[in-house]
PDB file of C-alpha atoms and ligand atoms in Angstrom:
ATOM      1  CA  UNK Y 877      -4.873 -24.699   5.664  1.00 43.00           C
ATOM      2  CA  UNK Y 878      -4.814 -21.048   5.384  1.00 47.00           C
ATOM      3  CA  UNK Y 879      -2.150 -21.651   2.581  1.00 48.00           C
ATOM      4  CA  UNK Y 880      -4.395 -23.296   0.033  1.00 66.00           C
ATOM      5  CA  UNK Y 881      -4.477 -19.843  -1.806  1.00 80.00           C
ATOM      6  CA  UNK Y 882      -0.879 -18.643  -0.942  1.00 80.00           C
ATOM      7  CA  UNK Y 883      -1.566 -15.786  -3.411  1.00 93.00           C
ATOM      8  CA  UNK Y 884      -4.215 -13.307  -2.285  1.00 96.00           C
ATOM      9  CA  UNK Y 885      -7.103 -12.120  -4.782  1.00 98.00           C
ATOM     10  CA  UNK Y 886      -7.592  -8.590  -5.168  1.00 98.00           C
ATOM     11  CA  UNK Y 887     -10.664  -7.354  -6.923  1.00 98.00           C
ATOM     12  CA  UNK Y 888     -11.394  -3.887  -8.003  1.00 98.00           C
ATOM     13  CA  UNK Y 889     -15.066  -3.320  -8.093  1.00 98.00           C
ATOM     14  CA  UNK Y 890     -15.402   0.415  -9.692  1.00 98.00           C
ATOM     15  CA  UNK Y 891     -19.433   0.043  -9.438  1.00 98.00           C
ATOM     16  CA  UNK Y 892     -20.984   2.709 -11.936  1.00 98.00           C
ATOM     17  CA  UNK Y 893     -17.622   4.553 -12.197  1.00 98.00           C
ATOM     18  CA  UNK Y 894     -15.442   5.343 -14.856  1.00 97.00           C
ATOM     19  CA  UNK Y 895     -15.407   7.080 -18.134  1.00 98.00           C
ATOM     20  CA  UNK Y 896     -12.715   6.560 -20.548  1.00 98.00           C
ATOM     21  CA  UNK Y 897     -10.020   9.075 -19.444  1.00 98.00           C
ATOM     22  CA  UNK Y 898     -10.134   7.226 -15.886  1.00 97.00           C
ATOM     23  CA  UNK Y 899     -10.250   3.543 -17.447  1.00 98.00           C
ATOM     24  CA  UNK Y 900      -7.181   4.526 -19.258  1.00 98.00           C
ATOM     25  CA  UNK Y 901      -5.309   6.315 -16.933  1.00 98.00           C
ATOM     26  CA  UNK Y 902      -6.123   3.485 -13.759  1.00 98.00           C
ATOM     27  CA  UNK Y 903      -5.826   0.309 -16.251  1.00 98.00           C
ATOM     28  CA  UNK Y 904      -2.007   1.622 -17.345  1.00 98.00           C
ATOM     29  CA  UNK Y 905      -1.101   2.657 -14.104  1.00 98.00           C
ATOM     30  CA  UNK Y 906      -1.687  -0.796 -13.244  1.00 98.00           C
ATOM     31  CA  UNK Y 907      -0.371  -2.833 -16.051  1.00 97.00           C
ATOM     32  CA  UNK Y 908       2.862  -0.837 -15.706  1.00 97.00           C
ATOM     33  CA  UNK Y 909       3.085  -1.666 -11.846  1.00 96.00           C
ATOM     34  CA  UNK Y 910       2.456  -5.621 -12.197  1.00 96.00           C
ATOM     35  CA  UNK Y 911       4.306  -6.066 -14.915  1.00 95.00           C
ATOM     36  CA  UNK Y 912       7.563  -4.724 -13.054  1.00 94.00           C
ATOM     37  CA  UNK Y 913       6.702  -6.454 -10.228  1.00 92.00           C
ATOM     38  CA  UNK Y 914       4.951  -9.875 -12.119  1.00 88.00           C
ATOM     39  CA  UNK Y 915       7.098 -12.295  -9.993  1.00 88.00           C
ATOM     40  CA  UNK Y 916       5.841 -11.306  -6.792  1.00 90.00           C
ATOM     41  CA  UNK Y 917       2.551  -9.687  -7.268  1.00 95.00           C
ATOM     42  CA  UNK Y 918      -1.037 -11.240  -5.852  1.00 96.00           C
ATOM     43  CA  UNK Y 919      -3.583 -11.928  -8.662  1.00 97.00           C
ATOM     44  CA  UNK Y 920      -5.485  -9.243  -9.539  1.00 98.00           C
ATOM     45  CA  UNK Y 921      -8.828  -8.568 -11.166  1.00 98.00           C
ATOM     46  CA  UNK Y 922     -10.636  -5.434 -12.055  1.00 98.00           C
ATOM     47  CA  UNK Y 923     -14.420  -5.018 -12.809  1.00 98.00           C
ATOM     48  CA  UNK Y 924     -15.420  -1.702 -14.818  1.00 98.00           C
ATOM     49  CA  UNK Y 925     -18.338  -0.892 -15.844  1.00 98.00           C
ATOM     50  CA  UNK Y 926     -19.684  -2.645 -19.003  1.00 98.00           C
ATOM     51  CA  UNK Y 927     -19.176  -0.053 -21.517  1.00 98.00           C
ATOM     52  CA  UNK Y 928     -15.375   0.062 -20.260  1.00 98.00           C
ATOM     53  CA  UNK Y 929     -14.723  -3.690 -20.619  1.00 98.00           C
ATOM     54  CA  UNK Y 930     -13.574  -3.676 -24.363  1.00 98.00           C
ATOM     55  CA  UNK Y 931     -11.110  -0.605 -23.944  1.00 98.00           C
ATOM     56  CA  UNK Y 932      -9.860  -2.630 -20.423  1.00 98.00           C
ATOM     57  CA  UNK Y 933      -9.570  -5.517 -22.468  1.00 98.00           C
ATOM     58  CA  UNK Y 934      -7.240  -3.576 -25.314  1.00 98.00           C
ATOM     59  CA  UNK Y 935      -5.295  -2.036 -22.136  1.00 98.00           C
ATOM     60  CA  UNK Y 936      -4.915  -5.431 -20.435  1.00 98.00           C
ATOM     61  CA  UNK Y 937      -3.624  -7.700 -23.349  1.00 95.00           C
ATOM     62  CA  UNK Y 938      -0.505  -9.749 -22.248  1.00 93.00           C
ATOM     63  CA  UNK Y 939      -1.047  -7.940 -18.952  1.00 96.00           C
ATOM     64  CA  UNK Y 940      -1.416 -10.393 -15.767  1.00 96.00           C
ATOM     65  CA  UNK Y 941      -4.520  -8.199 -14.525  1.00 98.00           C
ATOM     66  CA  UNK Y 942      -7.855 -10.142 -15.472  1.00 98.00           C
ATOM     67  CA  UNK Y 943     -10.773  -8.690 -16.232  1.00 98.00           C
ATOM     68  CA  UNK Y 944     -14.001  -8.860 -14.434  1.00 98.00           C
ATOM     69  CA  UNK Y 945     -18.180  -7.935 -15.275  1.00 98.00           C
ATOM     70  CA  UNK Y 946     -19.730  -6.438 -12.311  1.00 98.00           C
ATOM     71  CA  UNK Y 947     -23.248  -8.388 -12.978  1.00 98.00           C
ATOM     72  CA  UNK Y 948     -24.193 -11.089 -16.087  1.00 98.00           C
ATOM     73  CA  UNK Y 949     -27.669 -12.249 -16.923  1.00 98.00           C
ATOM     74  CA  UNK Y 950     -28.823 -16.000 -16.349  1.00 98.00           C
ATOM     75  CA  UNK Y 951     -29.245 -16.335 -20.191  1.00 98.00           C
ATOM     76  CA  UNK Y 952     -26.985 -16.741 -22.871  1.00 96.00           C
ATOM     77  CA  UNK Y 953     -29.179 -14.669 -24.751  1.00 97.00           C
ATOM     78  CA  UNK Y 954     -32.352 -13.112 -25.788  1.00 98.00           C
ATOM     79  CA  UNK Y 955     -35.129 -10.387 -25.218  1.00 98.00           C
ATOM     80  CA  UNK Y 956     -33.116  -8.990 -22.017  1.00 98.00           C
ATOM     81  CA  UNK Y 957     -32.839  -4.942 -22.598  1.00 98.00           C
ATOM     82  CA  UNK Y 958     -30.029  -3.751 -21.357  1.00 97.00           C
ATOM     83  CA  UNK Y 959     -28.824  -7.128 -19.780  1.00 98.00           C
ATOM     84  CA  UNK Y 960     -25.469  -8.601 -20.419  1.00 98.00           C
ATOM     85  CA  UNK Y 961     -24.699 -12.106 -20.858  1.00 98.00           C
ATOM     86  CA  UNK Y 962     -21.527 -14.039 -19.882  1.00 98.00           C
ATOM     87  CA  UNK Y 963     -20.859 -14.992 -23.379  1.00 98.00           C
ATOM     88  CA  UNK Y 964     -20.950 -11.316 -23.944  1.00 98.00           C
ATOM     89  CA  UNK Y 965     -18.335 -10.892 -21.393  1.00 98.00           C
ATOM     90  CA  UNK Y 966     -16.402 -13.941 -22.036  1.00 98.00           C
ATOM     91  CA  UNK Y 967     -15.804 -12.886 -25.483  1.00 98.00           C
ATOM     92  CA  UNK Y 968     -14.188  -9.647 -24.340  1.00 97.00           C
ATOM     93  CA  UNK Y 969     -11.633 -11.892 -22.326  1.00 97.00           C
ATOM     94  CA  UNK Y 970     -13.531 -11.552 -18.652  1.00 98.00           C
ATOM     95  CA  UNK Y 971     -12.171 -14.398 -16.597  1.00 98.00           C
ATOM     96  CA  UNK Y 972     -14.542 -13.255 -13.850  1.00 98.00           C
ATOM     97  CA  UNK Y 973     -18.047 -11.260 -13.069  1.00 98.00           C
ATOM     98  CA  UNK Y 974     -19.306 -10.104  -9.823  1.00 98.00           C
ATOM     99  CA  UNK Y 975     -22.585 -11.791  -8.827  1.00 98.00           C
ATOM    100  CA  UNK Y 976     -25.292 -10.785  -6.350  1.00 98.00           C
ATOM    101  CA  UNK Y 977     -23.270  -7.884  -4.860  1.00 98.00           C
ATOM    102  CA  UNK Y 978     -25.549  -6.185  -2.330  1.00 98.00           C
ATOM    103  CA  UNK Y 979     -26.193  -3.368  -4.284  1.00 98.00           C
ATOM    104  CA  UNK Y 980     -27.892  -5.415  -6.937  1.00 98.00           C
ATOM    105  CA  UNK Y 981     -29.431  -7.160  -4.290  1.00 98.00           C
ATOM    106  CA  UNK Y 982     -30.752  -3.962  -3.042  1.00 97.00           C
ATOM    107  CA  UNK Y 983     -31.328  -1.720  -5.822  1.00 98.00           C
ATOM    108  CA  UNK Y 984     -32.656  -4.435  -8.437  1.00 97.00           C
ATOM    109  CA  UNK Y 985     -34.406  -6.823  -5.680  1.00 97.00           C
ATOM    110  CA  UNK Y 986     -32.106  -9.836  -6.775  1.00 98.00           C
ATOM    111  CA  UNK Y 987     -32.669 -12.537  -4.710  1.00 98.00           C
ATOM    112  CA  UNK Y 988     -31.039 -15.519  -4.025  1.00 98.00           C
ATOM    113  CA  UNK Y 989     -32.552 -17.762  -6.566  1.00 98.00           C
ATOM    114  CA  UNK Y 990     -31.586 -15.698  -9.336  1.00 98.00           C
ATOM    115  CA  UNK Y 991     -28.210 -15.298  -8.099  1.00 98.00           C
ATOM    116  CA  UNK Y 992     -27.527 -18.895  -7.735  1.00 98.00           C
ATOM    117  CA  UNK Y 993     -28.992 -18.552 -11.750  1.00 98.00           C
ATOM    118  CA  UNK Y 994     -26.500 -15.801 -12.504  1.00 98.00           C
ATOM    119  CA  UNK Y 995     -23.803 -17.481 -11.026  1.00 98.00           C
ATOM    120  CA  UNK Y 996     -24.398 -21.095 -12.493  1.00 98.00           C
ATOM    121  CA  UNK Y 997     -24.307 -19.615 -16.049  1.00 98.00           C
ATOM    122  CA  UNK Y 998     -21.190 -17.591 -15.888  1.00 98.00           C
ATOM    123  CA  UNK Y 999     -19.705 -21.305 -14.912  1.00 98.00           C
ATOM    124  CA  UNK Y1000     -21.338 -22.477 -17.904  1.00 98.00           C
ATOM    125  CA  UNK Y1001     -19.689 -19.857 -20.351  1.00 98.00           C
ATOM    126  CA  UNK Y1002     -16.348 -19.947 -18.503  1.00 98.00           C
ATOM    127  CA  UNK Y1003     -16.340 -17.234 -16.464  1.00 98.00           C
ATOM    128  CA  UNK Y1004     -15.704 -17.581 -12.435  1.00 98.00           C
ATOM    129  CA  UNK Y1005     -18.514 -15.848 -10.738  1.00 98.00           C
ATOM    130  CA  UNK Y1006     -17.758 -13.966  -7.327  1.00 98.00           C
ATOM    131  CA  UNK Y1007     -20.848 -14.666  -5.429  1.00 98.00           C
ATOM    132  CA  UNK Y1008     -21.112 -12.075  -2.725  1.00 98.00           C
ATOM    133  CA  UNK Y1009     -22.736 -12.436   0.065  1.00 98.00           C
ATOM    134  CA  UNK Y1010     -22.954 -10.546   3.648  1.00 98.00           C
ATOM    135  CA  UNK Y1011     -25.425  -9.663   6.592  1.00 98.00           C
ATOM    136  CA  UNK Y1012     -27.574  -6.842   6.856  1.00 97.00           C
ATOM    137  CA  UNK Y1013     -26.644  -4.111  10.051  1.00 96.00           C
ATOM    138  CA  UNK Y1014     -29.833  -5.271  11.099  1.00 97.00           C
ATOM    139  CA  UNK Y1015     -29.230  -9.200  10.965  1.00 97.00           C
ATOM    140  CA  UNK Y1016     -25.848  -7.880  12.656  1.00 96.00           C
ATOM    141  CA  UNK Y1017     -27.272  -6.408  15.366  1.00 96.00           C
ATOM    142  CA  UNK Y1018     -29.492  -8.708  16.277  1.00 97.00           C
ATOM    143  CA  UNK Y1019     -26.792 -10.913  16.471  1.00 95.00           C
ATOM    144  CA  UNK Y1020     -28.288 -13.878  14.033  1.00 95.00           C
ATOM    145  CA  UNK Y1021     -25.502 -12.447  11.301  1.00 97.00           C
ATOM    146  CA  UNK Y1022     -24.084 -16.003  10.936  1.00 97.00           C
ATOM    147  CA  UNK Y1023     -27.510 -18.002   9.755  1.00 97.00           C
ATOM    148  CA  UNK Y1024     -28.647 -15.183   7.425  1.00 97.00           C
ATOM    149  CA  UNK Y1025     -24.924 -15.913   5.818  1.00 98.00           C
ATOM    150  CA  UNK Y1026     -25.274 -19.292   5.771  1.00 98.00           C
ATOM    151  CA  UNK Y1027     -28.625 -18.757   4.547  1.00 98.00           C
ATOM    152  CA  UNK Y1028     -27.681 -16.862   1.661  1.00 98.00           C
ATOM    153  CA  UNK Y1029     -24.734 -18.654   1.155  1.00 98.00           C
ATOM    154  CA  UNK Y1030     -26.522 -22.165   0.566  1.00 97.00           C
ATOM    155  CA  UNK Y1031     -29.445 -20.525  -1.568  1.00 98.00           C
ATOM    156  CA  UNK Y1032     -26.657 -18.276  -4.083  1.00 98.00           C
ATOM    157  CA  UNK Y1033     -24.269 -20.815  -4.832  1.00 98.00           C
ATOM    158  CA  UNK Y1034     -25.250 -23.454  -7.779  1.00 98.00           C
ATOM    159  CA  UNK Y1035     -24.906 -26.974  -8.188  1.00 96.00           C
ATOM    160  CA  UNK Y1036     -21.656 -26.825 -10.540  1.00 95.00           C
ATOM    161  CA  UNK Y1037     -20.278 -24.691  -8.336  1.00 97.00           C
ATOM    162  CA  UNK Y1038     -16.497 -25.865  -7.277  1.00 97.00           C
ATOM    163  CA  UNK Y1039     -13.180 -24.506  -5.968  1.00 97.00           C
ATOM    164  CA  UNK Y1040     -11.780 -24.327  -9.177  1.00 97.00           C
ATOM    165  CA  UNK Y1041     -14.634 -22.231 -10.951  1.00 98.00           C
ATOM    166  CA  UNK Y1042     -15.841 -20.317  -8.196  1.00 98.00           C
ATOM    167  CA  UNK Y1043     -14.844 -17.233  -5.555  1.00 98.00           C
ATOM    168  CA  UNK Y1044     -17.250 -16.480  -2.896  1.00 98.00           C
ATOM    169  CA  UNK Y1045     -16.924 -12.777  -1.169  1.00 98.00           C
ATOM    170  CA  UNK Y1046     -18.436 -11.773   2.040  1.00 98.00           C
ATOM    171  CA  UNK Y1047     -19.558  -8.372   2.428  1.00 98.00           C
ATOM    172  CA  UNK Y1048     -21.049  -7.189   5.214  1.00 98.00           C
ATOM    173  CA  UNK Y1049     -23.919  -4.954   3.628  1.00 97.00           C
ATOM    174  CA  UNK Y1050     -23.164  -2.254   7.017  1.00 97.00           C
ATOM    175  CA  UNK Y1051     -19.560  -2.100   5.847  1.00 97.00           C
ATOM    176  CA  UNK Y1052     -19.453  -1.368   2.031  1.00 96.00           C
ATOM    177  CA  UNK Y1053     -18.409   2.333   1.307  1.00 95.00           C
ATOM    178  CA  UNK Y1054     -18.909   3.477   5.247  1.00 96.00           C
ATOM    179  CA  UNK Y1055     -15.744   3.325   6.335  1.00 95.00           C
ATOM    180  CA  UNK Y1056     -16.951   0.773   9.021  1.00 95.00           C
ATOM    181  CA  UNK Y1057     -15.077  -2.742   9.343  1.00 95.00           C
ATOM    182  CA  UNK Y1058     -15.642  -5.128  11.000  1.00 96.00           C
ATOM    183  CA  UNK Y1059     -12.879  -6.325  13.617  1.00 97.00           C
ATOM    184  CA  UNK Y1060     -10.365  -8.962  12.687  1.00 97.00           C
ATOM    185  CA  UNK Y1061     -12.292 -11.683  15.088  1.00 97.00           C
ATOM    186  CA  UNK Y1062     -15.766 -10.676  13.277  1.00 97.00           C
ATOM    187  CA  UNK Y1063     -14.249 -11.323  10.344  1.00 98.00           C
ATOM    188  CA  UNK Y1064     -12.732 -14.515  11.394  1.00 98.00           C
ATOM    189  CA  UNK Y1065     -15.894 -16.212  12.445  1.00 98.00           C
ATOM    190  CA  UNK Y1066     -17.935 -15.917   9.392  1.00 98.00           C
ATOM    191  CA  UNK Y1067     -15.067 -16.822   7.175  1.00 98.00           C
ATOM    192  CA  UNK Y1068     -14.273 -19.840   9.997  1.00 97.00           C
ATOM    193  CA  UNK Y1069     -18.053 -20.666   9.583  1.00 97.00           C
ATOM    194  CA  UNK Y1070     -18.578 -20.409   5.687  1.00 97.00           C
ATOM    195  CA  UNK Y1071     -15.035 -22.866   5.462  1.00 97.00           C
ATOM    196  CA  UNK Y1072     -16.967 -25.291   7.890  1.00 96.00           C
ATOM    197  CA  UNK Y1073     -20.084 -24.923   5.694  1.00 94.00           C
ATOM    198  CA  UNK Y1074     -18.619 -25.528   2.399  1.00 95.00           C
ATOM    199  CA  UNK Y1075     -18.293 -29.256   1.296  1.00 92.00           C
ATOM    200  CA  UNK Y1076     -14.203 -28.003  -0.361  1.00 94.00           C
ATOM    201  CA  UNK Y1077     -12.072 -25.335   0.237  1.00 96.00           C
ATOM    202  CA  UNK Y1078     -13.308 -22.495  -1.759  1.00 97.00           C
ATOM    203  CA  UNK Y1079     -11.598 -19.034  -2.125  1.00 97.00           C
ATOM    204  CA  UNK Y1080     -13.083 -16.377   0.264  1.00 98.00           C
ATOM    205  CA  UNK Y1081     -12.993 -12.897  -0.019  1.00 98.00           C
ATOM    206  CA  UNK Y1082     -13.804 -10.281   2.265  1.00 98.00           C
ATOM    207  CA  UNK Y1083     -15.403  -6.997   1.327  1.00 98.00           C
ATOM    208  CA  UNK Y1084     -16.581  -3.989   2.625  1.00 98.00           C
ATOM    209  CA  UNK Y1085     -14.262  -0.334   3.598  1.00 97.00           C
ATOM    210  CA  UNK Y1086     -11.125  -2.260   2.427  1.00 98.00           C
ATOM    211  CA  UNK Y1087      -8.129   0.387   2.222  1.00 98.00           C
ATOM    212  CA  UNK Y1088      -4.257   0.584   2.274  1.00 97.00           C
ATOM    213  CA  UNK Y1089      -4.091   1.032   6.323  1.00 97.00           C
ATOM    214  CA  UNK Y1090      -6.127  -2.025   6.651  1.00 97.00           C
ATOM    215  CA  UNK Y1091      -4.951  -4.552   3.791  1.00 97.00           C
ATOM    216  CA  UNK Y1092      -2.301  -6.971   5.732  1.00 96.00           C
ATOM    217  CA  UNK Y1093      -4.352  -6.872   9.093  1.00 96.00           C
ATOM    218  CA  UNK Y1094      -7.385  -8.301   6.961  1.00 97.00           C
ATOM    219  CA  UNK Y1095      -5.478 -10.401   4.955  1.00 96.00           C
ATOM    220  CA  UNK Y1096      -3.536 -12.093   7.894  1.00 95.00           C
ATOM    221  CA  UNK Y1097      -6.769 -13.428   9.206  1.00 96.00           C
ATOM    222  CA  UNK Y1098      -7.423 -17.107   8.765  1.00 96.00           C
ATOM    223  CA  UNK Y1099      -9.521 -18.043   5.647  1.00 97.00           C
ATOM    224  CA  UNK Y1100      -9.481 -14.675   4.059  1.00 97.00           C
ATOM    225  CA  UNK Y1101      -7.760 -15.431   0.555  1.00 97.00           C
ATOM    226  CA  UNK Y1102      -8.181 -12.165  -0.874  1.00 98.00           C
ATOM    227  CA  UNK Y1103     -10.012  -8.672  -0.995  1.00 98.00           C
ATOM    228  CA  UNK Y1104     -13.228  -7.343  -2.733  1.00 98.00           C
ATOM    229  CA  UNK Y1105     -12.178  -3.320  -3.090  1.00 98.00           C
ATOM    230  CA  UNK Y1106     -15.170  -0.493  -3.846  1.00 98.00           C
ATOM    231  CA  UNK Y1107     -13.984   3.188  -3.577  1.00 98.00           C
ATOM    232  CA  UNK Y1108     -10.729   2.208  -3.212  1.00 98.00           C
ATOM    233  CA  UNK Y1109      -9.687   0.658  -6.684  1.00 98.00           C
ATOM    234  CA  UNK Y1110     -10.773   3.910  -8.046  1.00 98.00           C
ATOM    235  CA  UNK Y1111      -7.694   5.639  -6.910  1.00 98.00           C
ATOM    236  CA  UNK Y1112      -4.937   4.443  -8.331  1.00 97.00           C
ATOM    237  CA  UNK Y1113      -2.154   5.291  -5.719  1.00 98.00           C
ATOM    238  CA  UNK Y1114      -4.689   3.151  -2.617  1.00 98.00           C
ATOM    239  CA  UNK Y1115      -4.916   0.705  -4.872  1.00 98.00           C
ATOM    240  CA  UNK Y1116      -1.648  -0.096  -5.942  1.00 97.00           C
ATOM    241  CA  UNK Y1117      -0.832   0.274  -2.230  1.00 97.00           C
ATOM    242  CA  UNK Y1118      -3.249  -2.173  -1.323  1.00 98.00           C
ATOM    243  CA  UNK Y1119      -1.718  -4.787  -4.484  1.00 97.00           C
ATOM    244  CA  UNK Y1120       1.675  -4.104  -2.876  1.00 96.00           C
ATOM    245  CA  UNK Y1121       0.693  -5.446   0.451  1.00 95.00           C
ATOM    246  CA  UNK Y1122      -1.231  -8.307  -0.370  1.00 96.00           C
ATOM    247  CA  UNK Y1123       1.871  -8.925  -2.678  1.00 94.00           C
ATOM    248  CA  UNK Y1124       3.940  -9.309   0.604  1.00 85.00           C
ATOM    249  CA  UNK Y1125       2.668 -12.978   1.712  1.00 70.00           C
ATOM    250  CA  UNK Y1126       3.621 -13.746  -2.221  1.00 74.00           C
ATOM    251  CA  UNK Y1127       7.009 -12.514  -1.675  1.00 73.00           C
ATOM    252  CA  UNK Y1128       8.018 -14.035   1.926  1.00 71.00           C
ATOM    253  CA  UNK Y1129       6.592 -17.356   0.307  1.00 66.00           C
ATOM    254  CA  UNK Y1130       9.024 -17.216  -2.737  1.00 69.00           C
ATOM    255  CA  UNK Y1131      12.109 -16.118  -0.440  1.00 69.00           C
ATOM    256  CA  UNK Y1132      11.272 -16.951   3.390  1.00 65.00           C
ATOM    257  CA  UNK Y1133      14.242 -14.875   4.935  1.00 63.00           C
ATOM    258  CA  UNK Y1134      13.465 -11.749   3.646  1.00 51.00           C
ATOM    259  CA  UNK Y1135      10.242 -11.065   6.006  1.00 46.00           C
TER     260      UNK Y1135
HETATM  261  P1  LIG W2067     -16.123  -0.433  -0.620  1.00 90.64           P
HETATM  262  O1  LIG W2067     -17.031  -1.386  -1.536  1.00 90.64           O
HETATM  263  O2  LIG W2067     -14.719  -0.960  -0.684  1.00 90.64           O
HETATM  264  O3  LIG W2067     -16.260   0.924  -1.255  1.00 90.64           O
HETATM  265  O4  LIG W2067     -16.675  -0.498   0.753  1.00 90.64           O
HETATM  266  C1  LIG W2067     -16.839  -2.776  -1.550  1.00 90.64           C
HETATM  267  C2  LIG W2067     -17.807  -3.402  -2.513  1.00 90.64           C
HETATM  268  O5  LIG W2067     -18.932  -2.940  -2.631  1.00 90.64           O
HETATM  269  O6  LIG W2067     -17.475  -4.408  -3.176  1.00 90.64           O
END
């Protein structure tokens, strides 16, 4: 079961990073290191920041890197200032956008209902949404983590939603850009418990301190099909270390005896 997504996910979230001497320098970097290694490489995704999409998109053409938004709004269009639709990122060849990450959640009081909004129109342009989701320390420590999870997974995730033209990440709020992680078996349960809560096998990413030393150890636990990376796509040698191990379930899969 754990092999219904034999190739891991890795999303670069650079948040409100990145000017165009960085985009440049990480996006080539990158292109240059998948394409000489495009047999055997996971899937990867990066999500600038909107005014870096376009140059991305130049950088990434005929690369196997997608392209990601970091937020969209629930309309196609209109009187939004400053908002982004899908379309709008669709057109500049997104294949994915970032949905109720906890800092929108926290910083721009997005709840769940407009999440589940966000996320169901990004299907309806053609873009996958990531919906994140992920317990407070709080929720943690009082040790009813798993129902606020479910709660918010049930509440995010929209009608159309399906395996196919969705990724769902959880991201422990206590663990993005602290350096805390949670265990492997803390890890395990939630993703255990969202597979048991979903009606198919969606593809579930985890999220929060996610760096080279701990890459394989997450990605070896059951139900995690891939990574949501903050701080650490920003540097190009941790991430491209972090690509290179979750590359190395893609490569034992193509030729068994060499792991
Ligand atoms: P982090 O961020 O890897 O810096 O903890 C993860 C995220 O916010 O998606």
């Amino acid at each position: 079961m754990k092999h219904n997504y034999p190739t891991p996910l890795v999303v670069g979230n650079w948040k409100m990073n990145g000017l165009l001497a960085l985009t440049t320098a990480l996006v080539q970097a990158l292109v240059v290191f998948t394409s000489k290694n495009k047999s055997h490489c996971c899937e990867v995704v990066i999500c600038p920041p909107a005014t870096m999409v376009y140059p991305a998109a130049e950088l990434l053409r005929n690369s196997i890197v997608a392209l990601g938004g970091q937020d969209c709004h629930p309309k196609a269009q209109g009187a939004y200032t400053g908002d982004i639709s899908p379309l709008m990122l669709k057109e500049l060849n997104c294949r994915y956008v970032i949905v109720g990450h906890s800092e929108r959640r926290q910083y721009h009081n997005e709840n769940n209902d407009l999440v589940r909004q966000k996320a169901e129109s990004a299907i309806n342009a053609g873009l996958i949404p990531i919906i994140c989701i992920g317990e407070s320390e709080e929720e943690r420590q009082a040790g009813h983590f798993l129902s606020a999870v479910m709660t918010q997974l049930a509440e995010s995730i929209p009608t159309n939603s399906t395996p196919e033209n969705t990724v769902i990440a959880y991201e422990p709020v206590w663990a993005i850009g602290t350096g805390k992680v949670p265990v492997p078996h803390e890890i395990a349960e939630v993703h255990l418990a969202l597979t048991n809560h979903l009606p198919n096998r969606f593809r579930l990413l985890y999220g929060g301190s996610v760096k080279p030393a701990n890459t394989q150890e997450i990605l070896s636990i059951p139900y995690v099909d891939g990574l949501l990376v903050g701080g650490c796509s920003l540097n190009v040698d941790d991430f491209l270390h972090i690509i290179q191990s979750a590359s190395i379930e893609v490569q034992s899969l193509i030729n068994p005896t060499n792991t």
